[in-house]
Structure formats: structure tokens, C-alpha cells
Amino acid sequence: MNEFFGSTLFFGAVITIAFYECGILLKRKFKLALFNPLLICVVAIILFLVLTGTAYSVYYDGAKYISYLLTPATVCLAIPLYEQMELLKKNWKAVMAGILSGVLTSLTTVFALAALFHTGRALYVTLLPKSVTTAIGVGIAQELGGVVTITAAAIILTGIFGNMIAQTVYRVFHITEPIARGVGLGTAAHAIGTARAMEMGEVEGAMSSLSIAVAGVVTVVGASLFANLPV
Amino acid sequence: MKYIKQMGIILAISFVGELLHHFLPLPIPASIYGLALMLLMLQTKLLRLHAVRETGKFLVEIMPIMFVPAMVGLVDDWHYLKPIWLLFPIVVVVVTILVMLVSAAVTQLVIRWEKKRDE
């Protein structure tokens, strides 16, 4: 099938959008966290590629035009943030306290688990930046001498998992403030979590967008300090 | 014409973000520079909201789909994860839940504490 799909320009983009829409339909029908449109879409495409014997590179040739817009879209997260500026100014202490405590939690728990499992330094610094947005996290791992591919995989799976689990975490632990919900998603699950926050509401989305940027920059400094700890 | 002009502005800001990423020696991606720059321009009224609003909202709305191609790429990198099949899911699950819970709970606590103090 490589030959046929490889000769079309629109195959990759079409199955991406088609499976995503299927995911949305399933989510609407069964209101379960597991029926996450992103997760369903990714799993369905992987199955499709494996079953038809189509190479990832063939799929990516068409699908890359969708990813092309990722940087401009991230830039545009400034728009909801700007619209919620008054709310942010009023609550900036709470927001900053939330993001900083989240980053610290991320670095300490990765350190604790790495020490517990005796991973060695290379794997430890590979996983250290796993909570931040891909471009920042991969940059940090590279700087510290980690395995970039694993970092990228950890970041993406963190995003999907955070996107899936947020509703449950917030319900179980009674997190009802929209600002707090946004900060939690953006700090723990970066841009993929923010996609979920946008669905929850405008305030959640704006606070989540801010958290990606702040948590990312704070982690640049924090990870380089934590990397010196012995594991 | 409105949409093409809005797209032009958004792409131009993204491009300046790329320039900053290229010339500044920090591991901060072009998109984050761009986000900060657009926010600064909106805040200082250098850029008016209506000049980017519709196209910007559209891009933010379709953003989840943009992650899919990279995620599907995991299929090619699977063998890297085999040696750490046990540790890897534990780290992802435990750290993500803890970070989400701590950052959201701290934010909520401070908001409620400030509300109480102001009353």
C-alpha cells in the first residue's frame, strides 16, 4: 500500500481529521475519559498504518501540513490570555504559586522515582523535563545529555494522559475554580492539556496557555539545578 | 481579505519568534517567543485584537489535531521504550497526576485564602 498512499498528497491529512472526528463522536456517545478524541485518533491511525503495511514516513508526508500550523497556533494562545488579562492581574499570586509548586513537584517526583529505580544519570535527565512543552523539554534533555527520543515520547504521552485524566482528578479532589483547573492542566500536561482546558472554558484555556510558557521557562532553570543531584 | 491579512500578521509574529530562537542562546522555542511577543503587542495596543481575532481563534480551536502527526511518530520510536517498559508508565502516570493536583490545589487554596482575607 506504500506505493499508492505515497503517491497521494492528501491521504495523511484526511485520515487524521477523519479519525479525530470519529473520536469526537465516540466521546459524545460514551462519556468516558478513555474515549479521548486524541487518543482514539492516534491509536486508530497507528492500527491503520500497521494493518495496511503503510510506513510512518508515507503518512507523515501528507500529515505534516497539519503540524505546520502548530507554531502559529501556539502564538495565538496569546489571544485568550489577553482577553483574560484582568482576571490574571487580580489572581497573579495564586497562579504563580500554583505553577511554581507544580514545577517543583514534577522535578522532585522524577528525582525520587529515578533514585528509587536506580536509573542512572542518563535516564534521569532524560525524564526530568517530561512535563513541559515538547520544544522546551527536548532542548533541556539535549543540553543535559539525555536521550531526546525518549524525552519526546514521555512528553507526548504525558500530554495525552493529562488530557484524559483531568476531569477525574478535578472531580475527585474538588478542584472547582476555573483558574486552578487551567493552571493544573497547563503545568502538568502542556499544550495537549491546554487543548482540554480550552474545551472546559475560556478562563481555563487562558490560564493553561500561560502555564505552558511560565512552567517551561522555570523548568529550564530548575532542571539544570536538579540535574546535579546524585541518583 | 480580512483572513489573509490576519494570517499574515500571525505568521509574521511566528517568524520573528523563529528569529529570536535562532539568535538567542536559550532553549526556548519560537512559539513561546511568539506568544510573548503577541501578548506584549496586544497589551501595548501596537496590535489591535480585531487584526488577529477570527483567524487566531480558529487556529487555537483546531490545535488538538496538530499534535496527531507527531504522536503517531511514537510507532517508529517504540523500541527505545522497551528497556524501560516498567519505569516509563509509572513516571508518566504518577508525575502527571501529582503535578496536576498540586498546581491546581495550590492555586485554588491561594485564591480562596485571598478572597477570605478581602472580605
mmCIF file of C-alpha atoms in Angstrom, chain A residues 16 20 38 41-42 45-46 49 56 59-60 63 66-67 69-79 81-83 85 89 91 93-94 97-98 101-102 105-106 109-110 113 117 119 123 127 130 135-136 149-150 153-154 156-158 160-162 166 170 173-177 179-180 183-185 187-188 191-192 195 198 217 220, chain B residues 7 10-11 13-14 18 27-36 38-39 42-43 45 47 49 52-53 55-60 62-78 80-81 84 86-88 90-108 110-112 114-115 117:
data_model
loop_
_atom_site.group_PDB
_atom_site.id
_atom_site.type_symbol
_atom_site.label_atom_id
_atom_site.label_comp_id
_atom_site.label_asym_id
_atom_site.label_seq_id
_atom_site.Cartn_x
_atom_site.Cartn_y
_atom_site.Cartn_z
ATOM 1 C CA THR A 16 -6.025 12.379 10.644
ATOM 2 C CA TYR A 20 -10.329 12.689 15.030
ATOM 3 C CA LEU A 38 -6.834 12.486 20.602
ATOM 4 C CA CYS A 41 -7.325 9.210 16.697
ATOM 5 C CA VAL A 42 -3.661 8.298 17.365
ATOM 6 C CA ILE A 45 -4.060 5.761 12.758
ATOM 7 C CA ILE A 46 -1.303 3.536 14.188
ATOM 8 C CA LEU A 49 -0.749 2.009 9.286
ATOM 9 C CA TYR A 56 5.006 6.260 9.053
ATOM 10 C CA TYR A 59 1.634 9.043 6.390
ATOM 11 C CA TYR A 60 3.764 11.935 7.625
ATOM 12 C CA ALA A 63 0.079 14.851 7.638
ATOM 13 C CA ILE A 66 -1.343 19.863 9.662
ATOM 14 C CA SER A 67 1.604 20.203 12.060
ATOM 15 C CA LEU A 69 0.376 25.361 11.817
ATOM 16 C CA LEU A 70 1.438 24.354 15.344
ATOM 17 C CA THR A 71 3.780 27.304 15.940
ATOM 18 C CA PRO A 72 1.300 29.958 14.678
ATOM 19 C CA ALA A 73 -1.457 28.305 16.752
ATOM 20 C CA THR A 74 0.701 28.384 19.897
ATOM 21 C CA VAL A 75 1.462 32.061 19.231
ATOM 22 C CA CYS A 76 -2.291 32.680 19.073
ATOM 23 C CA LEU A 77 -2.735 31.346 22.613
ATOM 24 C CA ALA A 78 -1.817 34.963 23.422
ATOM 25 C CA ILE A 79 -5.356 35.957 22.318
ATOM 26 C CA LEU A 81 -4.671 35.153 27.504
ATOM 27 C CA TYR A 82 -5.034 38.822 26.532
ATOM 28 C CA GLU A 83 -8.815 38.601 26.867
ATOM 29 C CA MET A 85 -5.732 39.732 31.442
ATOM 30 C CA LYS A 89 -3.773 40.534 37.146
ATOM 31 C CA ASN A 91 -5.021 36.473 40.687
ATOM 32 C CA LYS A 93 -0.075 35.450 43.061
ATOM 33 C CA ALA A 94 -2.275 32.351 43.127
ATOM 34 C CA ALA A 97 2.247 29.906 43.342
ATOM 35 C CA GLY A 98 0.385 27.115 41.520
ATOM 36 C CA SER A 101 4.705 24.376 43.120
ATOM 37 C CA GLY A 102 3.760 22.232 40.112
ATOM 38 C CA THR A 105 6.608 18.695 42.261
ATOM 39 C CA SER A 106 7.493 17.480 38.772
ATOM 40 C CA THR A 109 8.993 13.250 41.894
ATOM 41 C CA VAL A 110 11.046 12.424 38.793
ATOM 42 C CA LEU A 113 11.424 7.763 41.161
ATOM 43 C CA PHE A 117 14.624 2.617 40.436
ATOM 44 C CA THR A 119 18.024 4.560 36.661
ATOM 45 C CA LEU A 123 17.746 8.221 32.048
ATOM 46 C CA LEU A 127 12.808 12.185 32.077
ATOM 47 C CA LYS A 130 8.821 15.495 30.840
ATOM 48 C CA ALA A 135 10.238 22.087 22.118
ATOM 49 C CA ILE A 136 11.443 23.281 25.551
ATOM 50 C CA THR A 149 13.649 10.495 21.569
ATOM 51 C CA ILE A 150 12.552 9.122 24.945
ATOM 52 C CA ALA A 153 7.798 10.228 23.833
ATOM 53 C CA ALA A 154 7.430 10.922 27.578
ATOM 54 C CA ILE A 156 3.649 13.391 24.334
ATOM 55 C CA LEU A 157 2.298 10.532 26.490
ATOM 56 C CA THR A 158 2.197 12.906 29.477
ATOM 57 C CA ILE A 160 -2.380 12.587 26.306
ATOM 58 C CA PHE A 161 -2.632 11.155 29.808
ATOM 59 C CA GLY A 162 -3.139 14.605 31.390
ATOM 60 C CA ALA A 166 -8.026 15.932 34.202
ATOM 61 C CA TYR A 170 -10.615 17.593 39.427
ATOM 62 C CA PHE A 173 -10.203 16.308 44.636
ATOM 63 C CA HIS A 174 -12.885 19.008 44.337
ATOM 64 C CA ILE A 175 -10.940 21.443 42.157
ATOM 65 C CA THR A 176 -13.743 23.759 41.073
ATOM 66 C CA GLU A 177 -12.019 27.147 40.470
ATOM 67 C CA ILE A 179 -8.336 29.383 37.167
ATOM 68 C CA ALA A 180 -6.965 26.456 39.207
ATOM 69 C CA VAL A 183 -3.125 26.093 35.848
ATOM 70 C CA GLY A 184 -3.193 22.364 36.678
ATOM 71 C CA LEU A 185 -3.673 21.301 33.051
ATOM 72 C CA THR A 187 1.567 22.914 34.232
ATOM 73 C CA ALA A 188 1.121 19.119 34.190
ATOM 74 C CA ALA A 191 -0.162 22.235 25.131
ATOM 75 C CA ILE A 192 -2.047 18.931 24.826
ATOM 76 C CA ALA A 195 -6.432 21.709 24.340
ATOM 77 C CA MET A 198 -9.951 25.186 26.094
ATOM 78 C CA VAL A 217 10.844 28.722 31.352
ATOM 79 C CA VAL A 220 14.801 25.394 32.078
ATOM 80 C CA MET B 7 -2.924 35.075 8.819
ATOM 81 C CA ILE B 10 0.193 35.741 12.790
ATOM 82 C CA LEU B 11 2.795 34.170 10.506
ATOM 83 C CA ILE B 13 4.956 37.142 14.541
ATOM 84 C CA SER B 14 5.808 33.421 14.314
ATOM 85 C CA GLU B 18 11.952 31.957 14.892
ATOM 86 C CA PRO B 27 16.341 26.549 24.889
ATOM 87 C CA ILE B 28 13.067 28.423 24.378
ATOM 88 C CA PRO B 29 11.114 27.576 21.209
ATOM 89 C CA ALA B 30 9.996 30.066 18.573
ATOM 90 C CA SER B 31 6.351 29.538 19.528
ATOM 91 C CA ILE B 32 6.870 30.734 23.121
ATOM 92 C CA TYR B 33 8.774 33.838 21.958
ATOM 93 C CA GLY B 34 5.931 34.457 19.509
ATOM 94 C CA LEU B 35 3.280 34.031 22.203
ATOM 95 C CA ALA B 36 5.070 36.519 24.488
ATOM 96 C CA MET B 38 1.906 38.854 20.513
ATOM 97 C CA LEU B 39 0.754 39.329 24.104
ATOM 98 C CA LEU B 42 -1.759 43.417 22.238
ATOM 99 C CA GLN B 43 -1.116 44.789 25.706
ATOM 100 C CA LYS B 45 -2.044 48.378 21.669
ATOM 101 C CA LEU B 47 -1.581 45.297 17.679
ATOM 102 C CA LEU B 49 -7.353 42.417 18.809
ATOM 103 C CA VAL B 52 -5.888 38.772 14.513
ATOM 104 C CA ARG B 53 -9.041 37.647 16.294
ATOM 105 C CA THR B 55 -8.035 33.533 12.384
ATOM 106 C CA GLY B 56 -6.334 33.251 15.778
ATOM 107 C CA LYS B 57 -9.398 31.730 17.405
ATOM 108 C CA PHE B 58 -9.748 29.293 14.517
ATOM 109 C CA LEU B 59 -6.120 28.150 14.877
ATOM 110 C CA VAL B 60 -6.500 27.682 18.641
ATOM 111 C CA ILE B 62 -8.146 23.209 15.661
ATOM 112 C CA MET B 63 -4.916 22.941 17.676
ATOM 113 C CA PRO B 64 -5.517 19.429 19.120
ATOM 114 C CA ILE B 65 -5.367 17.876 15.632
ATOM 115 C CA MET B 66 -1.939 19.416 15.045
ATOM 116 C CA PHE B 67 -0.365 17.150 17.674
ATOM 117 C CA VAL B 68 -1.545 13.962 15.990
ATOM 118 C CA PRO B 69 1.196 13.519 13.339
ATOM 119 C CA ALA B 70 3.982 13.726 15.965
ATOM 120 C CA MET B 71 2.124 11.376 18.309
ATOM 121 C CA VAL B 72 1.713 8.773 15.577
ATOM 122 C CA GLY B 73 5.517 9.005 15.235
ATOM 123 C CA LEU B 74 5.750 7.062 18.502
ATOM 124 C CA VAL B 75 5.146 3.983 16.353
ATOM 125 C CA ASP B 76 8.680 4.324 14.953
ATOM 126 C CA ASP B 77 10.310 5.019 18.348
ATOM 127 C CA TRP B 78 8.722 2.189 20.267
ATOM 128 C CA TYR B 80 13.546 2.948 22.655
ATOM 129 C CA LEU B 81 10.927 2.358 25.337
ATOM 130 C CA ILE B 84 12.182 0.898 30.460
ATOM 131 C CA LEU B 86 8.047 -0.669 33.726
ATOM 132 C CA LEU B 87 9.525 2.631 34.859
ATOM 133 C CA PHE B 88 8.176 4.653 31.939
ATOM 134 C CA ILE B 90 4.910 4.729 36.294
ATOM 135 C CA VAL B 91 6.748 8.027 35.780
ATOM 136 C CA VAL B 92 4.175 9.318 33.275
ATOM 137 C CA VAL B 93 1.139 8.398 35.389
ATOM 138 C CA VAL B 94 2.424 9.291 38.879
ATOM 139 C CA VAL B 95 4.163 12.544 37.974
ATOM 140 C CA THR B 96 1.335 13.828 35.773
ATOM 141 C CA ILE B 97 -1.377 13.244 38.389
ATOM 142 C CA LEU B 98 0.742 14.705 41.205
ATOM 143 C CA VAL B 99 1.767 17.818 39.264
ATOM 144 C CA MET B 100 -1.803 18.480 38.101
ATOM 145 C CA LEU B 101 -3.169 18.018 41.595
ATOM 146 C CA VAL B 102 -0.520 20.099 43.409
ATOM 147 C CA SER B 103 -0.530 23.043 40.981
ATOM 148 C CA ALA B 104 -4.349 23.179 40.807
ATOM 149 C CA ALA B 105 -4.830 22.715 44.568
ATOM 150 C CA VAL B 106 -2.243 25.375 45.467
ATOM 151 C CA THR B 107 -3.828 27.841 43.023
ATOM 152 C CA GLN B 108 -7.288 27.161 44.438
ATOM 153 C CA VAL B 110 -4.404 30.847 47.416
ATOM 154 C CA ILE B 111 -7.472 32.182 45.536
ATOM 155 C CA ARG B 112 -9.810 31.180 48.389
ATOM 156 C CA GLU B 114 -7.171 35.857 49.262
ATOM 157 C CA LYS B 115 -10.958 36.003 48.910
ATOM 158 C CA ARG B 117 -8.804 37.985 53.517
#
